[in-house]
Backbone as XML, in Angstrom:
<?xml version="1.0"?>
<chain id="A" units="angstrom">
  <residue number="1" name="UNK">
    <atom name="N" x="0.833" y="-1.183" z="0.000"/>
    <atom name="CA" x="0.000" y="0.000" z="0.000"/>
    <atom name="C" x="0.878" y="1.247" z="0.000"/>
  </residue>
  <residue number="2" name="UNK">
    <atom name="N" x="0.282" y="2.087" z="-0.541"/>
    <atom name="CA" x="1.186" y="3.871" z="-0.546"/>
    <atom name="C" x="0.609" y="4.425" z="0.446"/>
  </residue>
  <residue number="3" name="UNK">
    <atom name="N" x="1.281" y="5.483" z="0.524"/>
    <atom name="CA" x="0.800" y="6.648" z="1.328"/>
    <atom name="C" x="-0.245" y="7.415" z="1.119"/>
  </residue>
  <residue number="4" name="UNK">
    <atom name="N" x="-0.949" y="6.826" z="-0.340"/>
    <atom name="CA" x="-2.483" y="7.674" z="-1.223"/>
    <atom name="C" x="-3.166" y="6.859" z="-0.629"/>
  </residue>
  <residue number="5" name="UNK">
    <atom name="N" x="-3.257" y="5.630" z="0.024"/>
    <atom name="CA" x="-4.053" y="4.830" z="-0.074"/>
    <atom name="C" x="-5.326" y="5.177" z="0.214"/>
  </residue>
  <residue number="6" name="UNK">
    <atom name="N" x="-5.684" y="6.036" z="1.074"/>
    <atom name="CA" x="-6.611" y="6.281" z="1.949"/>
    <atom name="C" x="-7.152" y="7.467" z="1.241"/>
  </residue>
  <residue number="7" name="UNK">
    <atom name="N" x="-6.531" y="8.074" z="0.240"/>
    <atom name="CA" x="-6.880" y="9.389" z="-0.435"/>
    <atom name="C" x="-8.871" y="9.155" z="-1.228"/>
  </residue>
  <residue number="8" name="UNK">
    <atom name="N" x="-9.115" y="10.503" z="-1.014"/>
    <atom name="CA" x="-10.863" y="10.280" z="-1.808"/>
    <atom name="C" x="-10.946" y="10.054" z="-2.962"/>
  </residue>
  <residue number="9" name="UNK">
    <atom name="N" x="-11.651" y="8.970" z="-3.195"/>
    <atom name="CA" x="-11.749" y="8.597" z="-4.515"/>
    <atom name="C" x="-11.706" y="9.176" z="-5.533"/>
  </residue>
  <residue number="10" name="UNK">
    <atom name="N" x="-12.667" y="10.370" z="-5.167"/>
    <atom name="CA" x="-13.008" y="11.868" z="-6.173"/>
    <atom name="C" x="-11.892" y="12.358" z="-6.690"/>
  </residue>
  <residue number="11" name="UNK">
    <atom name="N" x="-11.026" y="12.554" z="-6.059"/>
    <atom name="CA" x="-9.902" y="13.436" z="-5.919"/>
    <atom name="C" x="-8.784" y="12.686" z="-6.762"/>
  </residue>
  <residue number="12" name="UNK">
    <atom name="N" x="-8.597" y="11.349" z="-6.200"/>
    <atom name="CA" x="-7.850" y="10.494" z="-6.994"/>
    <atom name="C" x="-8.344" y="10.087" z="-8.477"/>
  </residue>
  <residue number="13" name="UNK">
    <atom name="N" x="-9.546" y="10.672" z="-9.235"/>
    <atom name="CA" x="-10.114" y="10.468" z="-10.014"/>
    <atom name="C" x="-9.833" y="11.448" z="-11.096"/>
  </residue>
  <residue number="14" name="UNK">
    <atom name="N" x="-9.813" y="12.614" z="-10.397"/>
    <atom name="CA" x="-10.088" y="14.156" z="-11.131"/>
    <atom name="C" x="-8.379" y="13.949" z="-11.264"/>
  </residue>
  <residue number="15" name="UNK">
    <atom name="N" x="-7.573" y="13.643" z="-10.206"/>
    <atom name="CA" x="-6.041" y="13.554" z="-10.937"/>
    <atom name="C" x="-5.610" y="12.415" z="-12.230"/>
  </residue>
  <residue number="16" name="UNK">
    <atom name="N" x="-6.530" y="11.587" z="-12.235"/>
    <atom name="CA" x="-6.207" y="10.876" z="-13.591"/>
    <atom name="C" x="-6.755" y="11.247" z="-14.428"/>
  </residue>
  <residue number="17" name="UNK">
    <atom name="N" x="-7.762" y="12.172" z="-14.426"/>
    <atom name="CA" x="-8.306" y="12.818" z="-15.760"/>
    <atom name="C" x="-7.367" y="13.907" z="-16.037"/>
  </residue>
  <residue number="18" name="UNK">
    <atom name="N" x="-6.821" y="14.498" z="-15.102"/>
    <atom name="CA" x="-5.906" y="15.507" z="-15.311"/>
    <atom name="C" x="-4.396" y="14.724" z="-16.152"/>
  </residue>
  <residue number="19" name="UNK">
    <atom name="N" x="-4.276" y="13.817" z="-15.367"/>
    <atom name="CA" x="-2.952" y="13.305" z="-16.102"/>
    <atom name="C" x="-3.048" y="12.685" z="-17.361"/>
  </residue>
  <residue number="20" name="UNK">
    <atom name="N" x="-4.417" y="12.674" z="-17.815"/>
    <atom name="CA" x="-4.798" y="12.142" z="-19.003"/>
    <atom name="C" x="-4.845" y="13.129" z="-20.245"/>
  </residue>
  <residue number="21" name="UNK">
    <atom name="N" x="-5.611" y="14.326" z="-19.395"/>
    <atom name="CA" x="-4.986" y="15.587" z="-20.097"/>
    <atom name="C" x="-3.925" y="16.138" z="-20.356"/>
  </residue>
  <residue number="22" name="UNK">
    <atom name="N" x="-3.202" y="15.798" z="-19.528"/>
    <atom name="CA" x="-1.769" y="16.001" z="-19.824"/>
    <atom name="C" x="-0.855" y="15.696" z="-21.079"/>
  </residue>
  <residue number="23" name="UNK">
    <atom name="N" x="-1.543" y="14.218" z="-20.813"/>
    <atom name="CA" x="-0.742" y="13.030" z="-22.095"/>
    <atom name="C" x="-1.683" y="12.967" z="-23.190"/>
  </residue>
  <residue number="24" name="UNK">
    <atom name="N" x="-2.371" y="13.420" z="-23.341"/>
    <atom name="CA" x="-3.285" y="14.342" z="-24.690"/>
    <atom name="C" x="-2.438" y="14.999" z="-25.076"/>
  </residue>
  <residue number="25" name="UNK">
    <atom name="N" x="-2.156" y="16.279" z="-24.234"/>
    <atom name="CA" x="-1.383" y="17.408" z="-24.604"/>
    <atom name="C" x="-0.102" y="17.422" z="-25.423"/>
  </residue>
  <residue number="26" name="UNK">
    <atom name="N" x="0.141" y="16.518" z="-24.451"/>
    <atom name="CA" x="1.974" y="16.226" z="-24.869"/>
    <atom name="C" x="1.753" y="15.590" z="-26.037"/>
  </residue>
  <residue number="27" name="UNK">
    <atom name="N" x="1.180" y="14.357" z="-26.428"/>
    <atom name="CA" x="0.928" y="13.300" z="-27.276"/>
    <atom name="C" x="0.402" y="14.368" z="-28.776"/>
  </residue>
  <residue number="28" name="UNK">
    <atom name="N" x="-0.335" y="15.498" z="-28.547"/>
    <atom name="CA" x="-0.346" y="16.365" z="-29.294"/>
    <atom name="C" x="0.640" y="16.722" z="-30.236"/>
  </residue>
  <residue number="29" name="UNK">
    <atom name="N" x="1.452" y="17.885" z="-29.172"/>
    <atom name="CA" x="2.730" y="18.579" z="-29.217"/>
    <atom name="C" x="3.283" y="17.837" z="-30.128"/>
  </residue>
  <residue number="30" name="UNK">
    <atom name="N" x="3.790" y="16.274" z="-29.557"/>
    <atom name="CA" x="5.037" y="15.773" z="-30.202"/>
    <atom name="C" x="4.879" y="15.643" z="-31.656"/>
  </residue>
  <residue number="31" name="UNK">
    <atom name="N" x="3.636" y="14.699" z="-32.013"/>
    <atom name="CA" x="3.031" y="14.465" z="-33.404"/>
    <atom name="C" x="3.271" y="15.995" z="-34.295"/>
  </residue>
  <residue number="32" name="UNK">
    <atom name="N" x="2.454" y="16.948" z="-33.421"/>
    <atom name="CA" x="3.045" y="18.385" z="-34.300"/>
    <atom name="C" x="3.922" y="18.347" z="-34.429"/>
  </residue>
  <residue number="33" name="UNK">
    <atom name="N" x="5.283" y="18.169" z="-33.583"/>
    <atom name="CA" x="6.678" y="18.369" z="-33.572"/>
    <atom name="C" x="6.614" y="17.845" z="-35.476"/>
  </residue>
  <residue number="34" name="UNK">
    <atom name="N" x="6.916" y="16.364" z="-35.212"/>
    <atom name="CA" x="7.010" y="15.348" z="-36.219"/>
    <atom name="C" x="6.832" y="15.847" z="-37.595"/>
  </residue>
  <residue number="35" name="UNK">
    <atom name="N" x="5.399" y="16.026" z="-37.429"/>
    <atom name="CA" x="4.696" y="16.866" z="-38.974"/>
    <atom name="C" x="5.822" y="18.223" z="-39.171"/>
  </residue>
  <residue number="36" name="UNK">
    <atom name="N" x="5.640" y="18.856" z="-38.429"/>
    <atom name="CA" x="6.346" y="20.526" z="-38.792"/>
    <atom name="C" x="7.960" y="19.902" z="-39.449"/>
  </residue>
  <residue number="37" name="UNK">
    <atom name="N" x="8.325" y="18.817" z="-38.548"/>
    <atom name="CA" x="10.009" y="17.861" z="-38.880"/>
    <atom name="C" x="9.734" y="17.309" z="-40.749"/>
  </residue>
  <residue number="38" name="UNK">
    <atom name="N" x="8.625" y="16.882" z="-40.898"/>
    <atom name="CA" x="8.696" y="16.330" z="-42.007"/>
    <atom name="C" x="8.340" y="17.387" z="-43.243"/>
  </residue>
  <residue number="39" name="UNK">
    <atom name="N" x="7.454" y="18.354" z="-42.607"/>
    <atom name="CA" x="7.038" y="19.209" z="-43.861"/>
    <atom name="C" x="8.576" y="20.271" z="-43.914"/>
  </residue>
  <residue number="40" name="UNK">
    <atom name="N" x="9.265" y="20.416" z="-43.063"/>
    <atom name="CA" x="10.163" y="21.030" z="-43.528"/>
    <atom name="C" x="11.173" y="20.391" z="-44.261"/>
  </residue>
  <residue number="41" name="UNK">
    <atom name="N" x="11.319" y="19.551" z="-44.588"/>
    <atom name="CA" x="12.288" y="18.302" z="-45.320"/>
    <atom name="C" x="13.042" y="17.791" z="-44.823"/>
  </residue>
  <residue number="42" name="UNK">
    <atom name="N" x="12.884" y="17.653" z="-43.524"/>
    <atom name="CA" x="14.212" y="16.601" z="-42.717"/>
    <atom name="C" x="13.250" y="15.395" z="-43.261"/>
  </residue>
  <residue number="43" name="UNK">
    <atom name="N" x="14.459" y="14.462" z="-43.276"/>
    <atom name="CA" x="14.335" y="12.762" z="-43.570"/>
    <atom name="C" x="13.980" y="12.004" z="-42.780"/>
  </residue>
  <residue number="44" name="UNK">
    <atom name="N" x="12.656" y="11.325" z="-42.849"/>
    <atom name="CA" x="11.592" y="10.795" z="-42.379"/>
    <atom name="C" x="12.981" y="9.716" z="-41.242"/>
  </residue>
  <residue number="45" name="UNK">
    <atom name="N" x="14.182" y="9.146" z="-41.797"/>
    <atom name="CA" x="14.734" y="8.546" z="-41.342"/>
    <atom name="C" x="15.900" y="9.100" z="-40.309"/>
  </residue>
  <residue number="46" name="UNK">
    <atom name="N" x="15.766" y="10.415" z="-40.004"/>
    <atom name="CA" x="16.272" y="11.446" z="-39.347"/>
    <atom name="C" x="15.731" y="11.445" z="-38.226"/>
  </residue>
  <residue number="47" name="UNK">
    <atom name="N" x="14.667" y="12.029" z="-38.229"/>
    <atom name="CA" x="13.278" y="12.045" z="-37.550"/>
    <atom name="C" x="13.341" y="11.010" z="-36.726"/>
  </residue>
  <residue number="48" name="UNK">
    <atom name="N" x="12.986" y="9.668" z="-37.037"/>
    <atom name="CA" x="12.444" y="8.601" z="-36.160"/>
    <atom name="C" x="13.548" y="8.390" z="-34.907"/>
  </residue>
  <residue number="49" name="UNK">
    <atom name="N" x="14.593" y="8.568" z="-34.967"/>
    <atom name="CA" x="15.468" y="8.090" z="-33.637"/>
    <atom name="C" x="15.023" y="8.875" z="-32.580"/>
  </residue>
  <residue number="50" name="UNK">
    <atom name="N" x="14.813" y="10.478" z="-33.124"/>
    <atom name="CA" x="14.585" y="11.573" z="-32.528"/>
    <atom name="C" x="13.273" y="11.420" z="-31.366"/>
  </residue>
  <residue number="51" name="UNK">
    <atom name="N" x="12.252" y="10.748" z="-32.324"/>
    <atom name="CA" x="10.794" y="10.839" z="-31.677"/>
    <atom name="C" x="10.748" y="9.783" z="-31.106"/>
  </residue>
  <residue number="52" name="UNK">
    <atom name="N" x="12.038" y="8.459" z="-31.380"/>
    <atom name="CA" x="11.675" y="7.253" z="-30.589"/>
    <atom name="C" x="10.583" y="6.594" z="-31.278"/>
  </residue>
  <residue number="53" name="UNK">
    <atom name="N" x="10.382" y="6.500" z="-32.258"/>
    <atom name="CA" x="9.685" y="5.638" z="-33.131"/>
    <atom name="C" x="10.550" y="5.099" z="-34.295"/>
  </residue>
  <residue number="54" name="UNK">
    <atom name="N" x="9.477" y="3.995" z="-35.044"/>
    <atom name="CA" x="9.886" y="3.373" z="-36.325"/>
    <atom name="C" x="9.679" y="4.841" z="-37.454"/>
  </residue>
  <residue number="55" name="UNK">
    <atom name="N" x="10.937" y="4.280" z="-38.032"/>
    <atom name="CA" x="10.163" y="5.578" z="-39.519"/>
    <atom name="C" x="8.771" y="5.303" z="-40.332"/>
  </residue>
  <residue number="56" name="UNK">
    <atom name="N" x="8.314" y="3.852" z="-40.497"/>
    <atom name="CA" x="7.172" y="4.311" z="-40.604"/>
    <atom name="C" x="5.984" y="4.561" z="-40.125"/>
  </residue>
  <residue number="57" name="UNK">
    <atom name="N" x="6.167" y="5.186" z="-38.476"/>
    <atom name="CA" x="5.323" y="5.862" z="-37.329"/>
    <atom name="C" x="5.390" y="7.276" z="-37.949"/>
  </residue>
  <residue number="58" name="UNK">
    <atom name="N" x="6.966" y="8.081" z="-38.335"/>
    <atom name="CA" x="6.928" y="8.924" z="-39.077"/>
    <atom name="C" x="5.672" y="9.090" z="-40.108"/>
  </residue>
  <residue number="59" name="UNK">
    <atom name="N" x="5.903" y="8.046" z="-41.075"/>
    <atom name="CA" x="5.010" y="8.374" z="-42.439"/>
    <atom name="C" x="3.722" y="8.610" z="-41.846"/>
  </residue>
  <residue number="60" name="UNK">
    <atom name="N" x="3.087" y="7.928" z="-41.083"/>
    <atom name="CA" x="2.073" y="7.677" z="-40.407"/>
    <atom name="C" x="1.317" y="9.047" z="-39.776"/>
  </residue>
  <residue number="61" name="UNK">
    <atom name="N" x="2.353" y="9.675" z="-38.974"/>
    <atom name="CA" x="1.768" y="10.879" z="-38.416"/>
    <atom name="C" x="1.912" y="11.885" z="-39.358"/>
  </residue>
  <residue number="62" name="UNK">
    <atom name="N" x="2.974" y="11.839" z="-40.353"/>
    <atom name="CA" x="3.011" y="12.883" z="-41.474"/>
    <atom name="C" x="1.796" y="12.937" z="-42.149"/>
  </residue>
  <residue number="63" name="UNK">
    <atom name="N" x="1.018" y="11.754" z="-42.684"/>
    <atom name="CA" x="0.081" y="12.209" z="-43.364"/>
    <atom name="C" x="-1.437" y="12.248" z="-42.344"/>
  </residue>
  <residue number="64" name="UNK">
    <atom name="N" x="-1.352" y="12.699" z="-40.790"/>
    <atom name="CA" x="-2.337" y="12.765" z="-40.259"/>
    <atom name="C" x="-2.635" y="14.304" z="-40.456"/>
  </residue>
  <residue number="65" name="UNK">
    <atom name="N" x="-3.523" y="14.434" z="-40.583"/>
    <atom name="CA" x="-4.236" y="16.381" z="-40.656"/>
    <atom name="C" x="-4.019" y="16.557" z="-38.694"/>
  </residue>
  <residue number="66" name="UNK">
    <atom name="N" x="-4.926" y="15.570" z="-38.183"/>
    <atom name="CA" x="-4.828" y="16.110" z="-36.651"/>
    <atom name="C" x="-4.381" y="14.810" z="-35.884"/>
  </residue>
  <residue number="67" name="UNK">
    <atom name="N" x="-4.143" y="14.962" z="-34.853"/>
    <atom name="CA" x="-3.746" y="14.084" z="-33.510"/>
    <atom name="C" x="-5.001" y="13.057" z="-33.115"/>
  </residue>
  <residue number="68" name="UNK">
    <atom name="N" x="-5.193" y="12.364" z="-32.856"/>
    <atom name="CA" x="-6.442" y="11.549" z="-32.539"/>
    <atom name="C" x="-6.464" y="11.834" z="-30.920"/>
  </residue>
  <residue number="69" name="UNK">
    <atom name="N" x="-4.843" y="12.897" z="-30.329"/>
    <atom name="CA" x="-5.391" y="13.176" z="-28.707"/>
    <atom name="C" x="-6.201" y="14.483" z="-29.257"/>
  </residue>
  <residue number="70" name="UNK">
    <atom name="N" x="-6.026" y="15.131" z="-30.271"/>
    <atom name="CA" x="-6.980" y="16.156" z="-30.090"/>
    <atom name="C" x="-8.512" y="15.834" z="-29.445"/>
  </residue>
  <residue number="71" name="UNK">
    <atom name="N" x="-8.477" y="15.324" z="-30.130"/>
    <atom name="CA" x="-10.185" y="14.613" z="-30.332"/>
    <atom name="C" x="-10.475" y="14.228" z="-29.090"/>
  </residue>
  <residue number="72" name="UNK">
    <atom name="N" x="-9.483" y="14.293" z="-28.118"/>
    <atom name="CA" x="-9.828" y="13.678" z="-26.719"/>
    <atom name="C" x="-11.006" y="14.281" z="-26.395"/>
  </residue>
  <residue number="73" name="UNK">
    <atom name="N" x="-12.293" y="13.264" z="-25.757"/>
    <atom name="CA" x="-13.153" y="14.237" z="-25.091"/>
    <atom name="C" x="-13.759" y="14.078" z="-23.224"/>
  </residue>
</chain>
C-alpha cells in the first residue's frame, strides 16, 4: 500500500483525468513536432530516432491532418 491509499476517490479520479490531459497534450505537441520535422524536409529517417519511433510511425503521423489526442473528449 502507498501513502495515497486512503486518499478520496473523487480526488484520486479528477487527478487521472488531469494526467490524461496532460498526455493528450503532450501526445499532441510531439506528433506536431514530427509533422512541422517532415514538412520542412528533414528525412523521415532522421526524424524517427529523434521521436523514438519506427520511420514508418513517421510516415504515419506525417500524413495525419490532426492528432487523434486532439479529439480527446
Amino acid at each position: 500500500m502507498t501513502a495515497d491509499a486512503g486518499r478520496d476517490p473523487d480526488e484520486l479520479l479528477d487527478e487521472i483525468e488531469q494526467a490524461a490531459d496532460q498526455v493528450a497534450a503532450w501526445t499532441a505537441r510531439w506528433e506536431s513536432l514530427v509533422r512541422q520535422a517532415v514538412q520542412r524536409g528533414i528525412a523521415q529517417r532522421r526524424i524517427a530516432p529523434h521521436a523514438n519511433v519506427a520511420q514508418s510511425t513517421v510516415s504515419r503521423l506525417a500524413a495525419r491532418a490532426h492528432s487523434p489526442a486532439d479529439r480527446r473528449s
